[in-house]
Short mmCIF file of C-alpha atoms and ligand atoms in Angstrom, two decimals:
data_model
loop_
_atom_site.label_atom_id
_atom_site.label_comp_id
_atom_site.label_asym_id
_atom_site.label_seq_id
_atom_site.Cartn_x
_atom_site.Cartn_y
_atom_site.Cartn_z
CA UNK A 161 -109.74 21.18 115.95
CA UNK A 162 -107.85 20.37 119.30
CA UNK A 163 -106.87 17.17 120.26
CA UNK A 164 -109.22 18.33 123.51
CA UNK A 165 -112.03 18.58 121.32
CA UNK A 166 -111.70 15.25 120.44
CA UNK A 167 -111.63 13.88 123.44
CA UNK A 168 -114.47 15.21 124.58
CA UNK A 169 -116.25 14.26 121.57
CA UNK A 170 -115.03 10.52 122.22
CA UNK A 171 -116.55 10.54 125.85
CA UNK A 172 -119.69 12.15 124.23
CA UNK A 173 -119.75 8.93 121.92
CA UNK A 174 -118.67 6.15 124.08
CA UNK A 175 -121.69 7.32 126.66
CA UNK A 176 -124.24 8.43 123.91
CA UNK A 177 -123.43 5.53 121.68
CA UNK A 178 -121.28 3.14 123.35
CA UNK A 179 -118.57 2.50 121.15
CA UNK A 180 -114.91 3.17 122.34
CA UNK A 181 -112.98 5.31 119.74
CA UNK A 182 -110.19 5.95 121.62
CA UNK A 183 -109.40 2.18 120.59
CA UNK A 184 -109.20 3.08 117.06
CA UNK A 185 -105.91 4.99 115.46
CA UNK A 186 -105.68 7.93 116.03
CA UNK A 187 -104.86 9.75 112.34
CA UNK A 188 -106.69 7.66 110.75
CA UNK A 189 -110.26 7.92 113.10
CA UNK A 190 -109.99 11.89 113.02
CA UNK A 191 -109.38 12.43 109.32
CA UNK A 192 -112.58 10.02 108.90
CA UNK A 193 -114.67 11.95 111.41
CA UNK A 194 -113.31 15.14 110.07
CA UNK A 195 -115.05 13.84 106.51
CA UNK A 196 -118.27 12.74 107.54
CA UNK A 197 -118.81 15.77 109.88
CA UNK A 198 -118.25 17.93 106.92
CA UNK A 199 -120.81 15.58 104.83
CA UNK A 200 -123.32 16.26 107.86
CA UNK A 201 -123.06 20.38 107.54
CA UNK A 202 -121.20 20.54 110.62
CA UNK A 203 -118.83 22.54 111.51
CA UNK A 204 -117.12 22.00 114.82
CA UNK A 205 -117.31 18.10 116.56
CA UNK A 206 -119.82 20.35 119.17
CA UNK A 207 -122.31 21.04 116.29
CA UNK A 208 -121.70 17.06 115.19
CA UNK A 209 -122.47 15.73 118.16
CA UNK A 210 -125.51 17.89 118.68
CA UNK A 211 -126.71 16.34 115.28
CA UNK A 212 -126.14 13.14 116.01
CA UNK A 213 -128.24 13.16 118.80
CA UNK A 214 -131.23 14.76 116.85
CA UNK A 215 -131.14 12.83 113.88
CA UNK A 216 -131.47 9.21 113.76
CA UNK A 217 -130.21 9.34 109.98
CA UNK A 218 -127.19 11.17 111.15
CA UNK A 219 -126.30 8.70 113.67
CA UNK A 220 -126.83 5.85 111.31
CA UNK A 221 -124.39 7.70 109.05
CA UNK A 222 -121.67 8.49 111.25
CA UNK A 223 -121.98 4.58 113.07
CA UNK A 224 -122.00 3.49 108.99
CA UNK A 225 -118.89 5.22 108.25
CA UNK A 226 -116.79 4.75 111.25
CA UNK A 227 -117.46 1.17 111.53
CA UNK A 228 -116.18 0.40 107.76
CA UNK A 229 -117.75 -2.50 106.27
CA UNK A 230 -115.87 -3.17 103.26
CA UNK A 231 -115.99 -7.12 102.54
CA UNK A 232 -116.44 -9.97 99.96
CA UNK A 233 -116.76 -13.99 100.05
CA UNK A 234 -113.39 -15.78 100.57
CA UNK A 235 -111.41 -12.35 100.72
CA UNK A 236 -108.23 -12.94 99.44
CA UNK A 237 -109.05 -16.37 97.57
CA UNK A 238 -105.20 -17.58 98.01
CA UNK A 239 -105.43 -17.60 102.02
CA UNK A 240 -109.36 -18.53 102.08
CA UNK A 241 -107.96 -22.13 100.21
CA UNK A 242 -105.09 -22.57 102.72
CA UNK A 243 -107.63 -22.02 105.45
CA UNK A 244 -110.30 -24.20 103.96
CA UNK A 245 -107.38 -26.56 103.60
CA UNK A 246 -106.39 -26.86 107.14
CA UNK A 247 -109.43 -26.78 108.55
CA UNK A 248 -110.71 -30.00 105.71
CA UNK A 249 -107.20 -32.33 106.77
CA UNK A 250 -105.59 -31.23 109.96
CA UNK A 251 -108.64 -29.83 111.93
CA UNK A 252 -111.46 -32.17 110.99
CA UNK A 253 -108.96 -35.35 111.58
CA UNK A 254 -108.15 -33.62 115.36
CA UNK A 255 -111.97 -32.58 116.86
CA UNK A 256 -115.25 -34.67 115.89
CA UNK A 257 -117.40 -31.56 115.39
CA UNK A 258 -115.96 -28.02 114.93
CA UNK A 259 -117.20 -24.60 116.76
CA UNK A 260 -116.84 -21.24 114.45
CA UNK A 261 -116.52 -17.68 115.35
CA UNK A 262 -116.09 -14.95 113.00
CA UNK A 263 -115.66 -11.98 114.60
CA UNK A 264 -116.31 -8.03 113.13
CA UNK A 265 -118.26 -10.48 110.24
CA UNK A 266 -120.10 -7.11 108.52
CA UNK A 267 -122.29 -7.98 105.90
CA UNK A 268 -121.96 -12.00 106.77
CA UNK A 269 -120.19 -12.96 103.39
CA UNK A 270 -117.07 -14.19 105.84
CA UNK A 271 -119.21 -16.88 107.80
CA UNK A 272 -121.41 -17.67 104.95
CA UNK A 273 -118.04 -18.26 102.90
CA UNK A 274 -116.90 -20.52 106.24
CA UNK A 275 -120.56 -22.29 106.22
CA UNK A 276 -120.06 -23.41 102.58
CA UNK A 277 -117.01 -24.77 103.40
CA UNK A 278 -118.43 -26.44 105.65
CA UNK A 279 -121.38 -27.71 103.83
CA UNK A 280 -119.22 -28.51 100.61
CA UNK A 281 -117.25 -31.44 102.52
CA UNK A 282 -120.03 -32.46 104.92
CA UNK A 283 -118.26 -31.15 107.96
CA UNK A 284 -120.12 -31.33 110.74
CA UNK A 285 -120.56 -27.84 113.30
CA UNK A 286 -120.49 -28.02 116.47
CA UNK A 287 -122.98 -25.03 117.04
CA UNK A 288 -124.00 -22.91 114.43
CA UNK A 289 -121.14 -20.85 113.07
CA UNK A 290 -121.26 -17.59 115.40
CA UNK A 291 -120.99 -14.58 113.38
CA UNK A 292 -120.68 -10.77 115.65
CA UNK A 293 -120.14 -7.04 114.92
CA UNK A 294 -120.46 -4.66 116.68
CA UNK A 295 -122.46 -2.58 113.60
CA UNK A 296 -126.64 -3.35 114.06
CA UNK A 297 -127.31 -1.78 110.58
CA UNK A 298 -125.05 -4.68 108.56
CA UNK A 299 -126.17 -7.34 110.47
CA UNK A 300 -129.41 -6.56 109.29
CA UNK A 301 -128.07 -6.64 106.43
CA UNK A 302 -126.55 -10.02 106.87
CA UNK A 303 -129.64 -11.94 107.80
CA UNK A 304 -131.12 -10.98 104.83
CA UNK A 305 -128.56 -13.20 102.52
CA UNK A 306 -128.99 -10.94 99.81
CA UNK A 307 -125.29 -10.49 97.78
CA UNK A 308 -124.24 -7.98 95.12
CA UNK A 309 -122.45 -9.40 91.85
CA UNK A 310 -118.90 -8.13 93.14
CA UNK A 311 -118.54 -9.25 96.50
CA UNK A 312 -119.08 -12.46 94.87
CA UNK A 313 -116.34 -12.68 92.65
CA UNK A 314 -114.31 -14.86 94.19
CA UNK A 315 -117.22 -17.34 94.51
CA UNK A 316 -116.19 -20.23 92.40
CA UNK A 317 -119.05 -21.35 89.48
CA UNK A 318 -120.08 -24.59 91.40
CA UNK A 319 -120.52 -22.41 94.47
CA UNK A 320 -122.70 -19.90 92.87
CA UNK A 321 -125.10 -22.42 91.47
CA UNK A 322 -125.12 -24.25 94.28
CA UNK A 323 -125.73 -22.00 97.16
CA UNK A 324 -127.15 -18.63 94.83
CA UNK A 325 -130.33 -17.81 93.46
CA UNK A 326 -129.57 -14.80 90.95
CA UNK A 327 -133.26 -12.72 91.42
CA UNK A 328 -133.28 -9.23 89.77
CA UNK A 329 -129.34 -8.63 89.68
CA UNK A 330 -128.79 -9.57 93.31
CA UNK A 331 -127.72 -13.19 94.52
CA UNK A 332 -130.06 -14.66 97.30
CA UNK A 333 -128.45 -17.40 99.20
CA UNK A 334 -129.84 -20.82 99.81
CA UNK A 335 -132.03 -21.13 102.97
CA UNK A 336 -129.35 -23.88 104.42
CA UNK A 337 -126.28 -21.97 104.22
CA UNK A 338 -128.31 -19.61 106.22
CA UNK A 339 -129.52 -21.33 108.75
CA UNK A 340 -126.12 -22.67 109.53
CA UNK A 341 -125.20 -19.11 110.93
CA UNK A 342 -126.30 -17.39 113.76
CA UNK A 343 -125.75 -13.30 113.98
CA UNK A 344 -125.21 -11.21 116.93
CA UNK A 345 -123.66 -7.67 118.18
CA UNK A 346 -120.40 -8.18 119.87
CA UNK A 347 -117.80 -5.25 120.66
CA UNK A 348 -114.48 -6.89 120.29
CA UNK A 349 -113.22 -4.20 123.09
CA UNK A 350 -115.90 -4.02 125.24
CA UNK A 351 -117.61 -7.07 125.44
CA UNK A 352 -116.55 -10.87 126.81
CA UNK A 353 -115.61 -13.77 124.08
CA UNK A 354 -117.08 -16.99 123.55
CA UNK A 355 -114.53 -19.63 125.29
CA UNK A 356 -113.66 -23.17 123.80
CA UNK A 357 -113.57 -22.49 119.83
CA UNK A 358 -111.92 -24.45 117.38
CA UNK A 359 -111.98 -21.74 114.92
CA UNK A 360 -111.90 -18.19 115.30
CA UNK A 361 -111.90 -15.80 112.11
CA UNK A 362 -111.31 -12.28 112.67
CA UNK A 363 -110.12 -10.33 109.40
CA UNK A 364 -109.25 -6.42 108.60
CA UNK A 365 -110.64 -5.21 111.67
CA UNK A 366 -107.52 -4.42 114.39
CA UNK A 367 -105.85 -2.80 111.87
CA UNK A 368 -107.80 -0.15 112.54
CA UNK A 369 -107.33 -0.42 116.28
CA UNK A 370 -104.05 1.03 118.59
CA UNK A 371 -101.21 -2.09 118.95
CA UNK A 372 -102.40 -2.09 122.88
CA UNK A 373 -105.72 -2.84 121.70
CA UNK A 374 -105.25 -5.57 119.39
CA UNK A 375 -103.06 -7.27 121.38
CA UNK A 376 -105.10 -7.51 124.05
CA UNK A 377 -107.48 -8.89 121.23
CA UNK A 378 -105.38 -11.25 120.45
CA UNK A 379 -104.62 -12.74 124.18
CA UNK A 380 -108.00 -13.10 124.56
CA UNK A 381 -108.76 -14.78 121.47
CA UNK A 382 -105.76 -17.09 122.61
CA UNK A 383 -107.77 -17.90 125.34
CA UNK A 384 -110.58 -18.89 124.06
CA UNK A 385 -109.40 -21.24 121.66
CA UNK A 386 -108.66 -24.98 122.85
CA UNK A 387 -105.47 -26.39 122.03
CA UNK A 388 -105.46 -27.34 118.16
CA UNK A 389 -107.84 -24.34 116.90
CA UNK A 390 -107.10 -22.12 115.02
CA UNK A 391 -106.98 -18.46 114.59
CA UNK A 392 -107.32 -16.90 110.97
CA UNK A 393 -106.50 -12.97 110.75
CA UNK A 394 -106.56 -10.61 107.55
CA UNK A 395 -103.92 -10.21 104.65
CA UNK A 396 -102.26 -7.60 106.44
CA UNK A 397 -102.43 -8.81 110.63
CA UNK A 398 -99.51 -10.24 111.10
CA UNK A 399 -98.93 -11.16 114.70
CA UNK A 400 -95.78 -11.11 115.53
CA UNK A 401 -94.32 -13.25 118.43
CA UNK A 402 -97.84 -15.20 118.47
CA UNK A 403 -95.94 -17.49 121.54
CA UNK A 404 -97.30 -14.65 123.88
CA UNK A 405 -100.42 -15.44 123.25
CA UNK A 406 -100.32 -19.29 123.48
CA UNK A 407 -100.45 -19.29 119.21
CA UNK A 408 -97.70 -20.47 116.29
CA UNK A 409 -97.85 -19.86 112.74
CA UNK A 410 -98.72 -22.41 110.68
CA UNK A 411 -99.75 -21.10 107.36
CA UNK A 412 -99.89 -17.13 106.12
CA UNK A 413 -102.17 -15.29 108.67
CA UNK A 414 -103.75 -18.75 110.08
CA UNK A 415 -102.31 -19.70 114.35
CA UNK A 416 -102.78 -23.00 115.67
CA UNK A 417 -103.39 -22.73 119.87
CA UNK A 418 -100.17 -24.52 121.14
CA UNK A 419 -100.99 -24.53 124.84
C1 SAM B 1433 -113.51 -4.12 107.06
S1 SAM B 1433 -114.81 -4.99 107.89
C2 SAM B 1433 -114.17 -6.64 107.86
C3 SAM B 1433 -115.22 -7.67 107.49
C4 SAM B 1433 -114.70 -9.10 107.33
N1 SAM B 1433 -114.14 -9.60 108.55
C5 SAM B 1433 -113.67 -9.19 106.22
O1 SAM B 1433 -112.49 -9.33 106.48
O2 SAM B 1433 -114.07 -9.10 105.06
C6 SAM B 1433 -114.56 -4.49 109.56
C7 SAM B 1433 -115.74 -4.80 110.45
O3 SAM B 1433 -115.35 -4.59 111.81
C8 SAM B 1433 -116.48 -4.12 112.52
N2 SAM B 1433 -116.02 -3.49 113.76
C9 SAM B 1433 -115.41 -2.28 113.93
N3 SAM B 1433 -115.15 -2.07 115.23
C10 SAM B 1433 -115.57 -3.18 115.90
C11 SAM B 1433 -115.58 -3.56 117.28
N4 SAM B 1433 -115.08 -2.76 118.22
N5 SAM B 1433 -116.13 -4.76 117.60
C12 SAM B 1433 -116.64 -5.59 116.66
N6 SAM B 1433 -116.67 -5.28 115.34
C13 SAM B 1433 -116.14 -4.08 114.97
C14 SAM B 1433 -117.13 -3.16 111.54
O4 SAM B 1433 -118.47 -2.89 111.86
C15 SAM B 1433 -116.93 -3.89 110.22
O5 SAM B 1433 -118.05 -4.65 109.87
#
């Protein structure tokens, strides 16, 4: 397939479907497409797209598998307990009531995991916690509060029998942590942020985006922290020379707004 193909495909998308692949890396995006076209019978991007827009299962699929959803409560435990750390001393002692965003959230365990933090040390929330992807289908999925045993494994014992109700081999979560969190669709690339946050958490989602991309991310999440909040990105997001964007490190993966 051309690289002409593609691009046409991409325009067919972004105006059929709104979402703006040409964001995304590029190896990475085609081999992906390349799979799930194949899984869909297809056998040009032409043929693809003409299936997408006939099937509302095939759109679902390709939307499911583009948008990657992979998640878990308190991913990476180690950096979850400096952030929970931070925010419990340094944050709570600066601003009398806190305002969350997790951003790209997918199935909600990342602001649920934020809203028992919250909940565990009586902090008090601005707003509710504000929880966006861009991915309708999963945060469908996340107002429904219904977990599978693994992405719970990092959910400490106290945790699970606080805030879980096991019911037929899936864990329901308690009605307040719920109601603490608020979903909506937001496209990190097309759409406007929130402004005046004290906490923004946006984890494994710009690495799947092009470096102009996330950066620009990354100024605007700048801006819409005030000074003192803090920025937490995935195990692998390093930003490096966060001063451009008004941020300094101060723990692994978590930038405090310096300006
Ligand atoms: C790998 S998941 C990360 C979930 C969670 N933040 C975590 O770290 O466990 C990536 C999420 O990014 C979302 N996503 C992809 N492109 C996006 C965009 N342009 N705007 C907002 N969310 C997007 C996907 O739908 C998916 O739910």
């Amino acid at each position: 397939m051309t690289t002409l193909n593609y691009e046409f495909f991409y325009t067919w998308v972004e105006s059929n479907l709104n979402i703006q692949l040409d964001a995304y890396k590029e190896k990475q995006l085609r081999r992906r497409i390349q799979t799930i076209m194949r899984q869909a019978g297809a056998e040009s991007l032409e043929e693809y797209s003409t299936l997408i827009h006939s099937s509302e299962s095939i759109k679902k699929q390709f939307l499911d598998y583009i948008t990657i959803n992979v998640t878990e409560f308190f991913r990476n435990k180690d950096l979850f307990d400096n952030f929970e750390h931070l925010l419990t001393t340094d944050l709570s002692k600066k601003f009398d009531s806190i305002s969350i965003w997790s951003a790209a959230c997918s199935i909600g365990a990342e602001p649920y995991s934020l809203a028992m933090i919250m909940d565990r040390h009586d902090l008090p929330l601005k707003q509710n916690i504000l929880a966006t992807d861009i991915d309708n289908t999963i945060l469908a999925r996340a107002k429904t509060g219904i977990f599978k045993d693994n992405e719970l494994k990092n959910v400490s014992i106290f945790d699970k029998a606080s805030y879980f109700k096991e019911v037929d081999r899936t864990f329901v979560l308690d009605e307040k942590i719920k109601s603490k969190v608020d979903f909506k669709k937001h496209d990190l690339i097309l759409e406007s942020y929130p402004k005046k946050l004290h906490v923004i958490v946006c984890r494994n989602v710009t690495i799947y985006f092009k470096n102009e991309i996330k950066e620009e991310i990354y100024k605007r999440m700048g801006q819409s922290l005030v000074k003192g909040g803090l920025l937490f990105t995935g195990a692998t997001e390093t930003i490096y020379q966060p001063d451009q964007y008004g941020l300094k490190k101060v723990a692994s993966f978590i930038y405090e707004k310096i300006e």
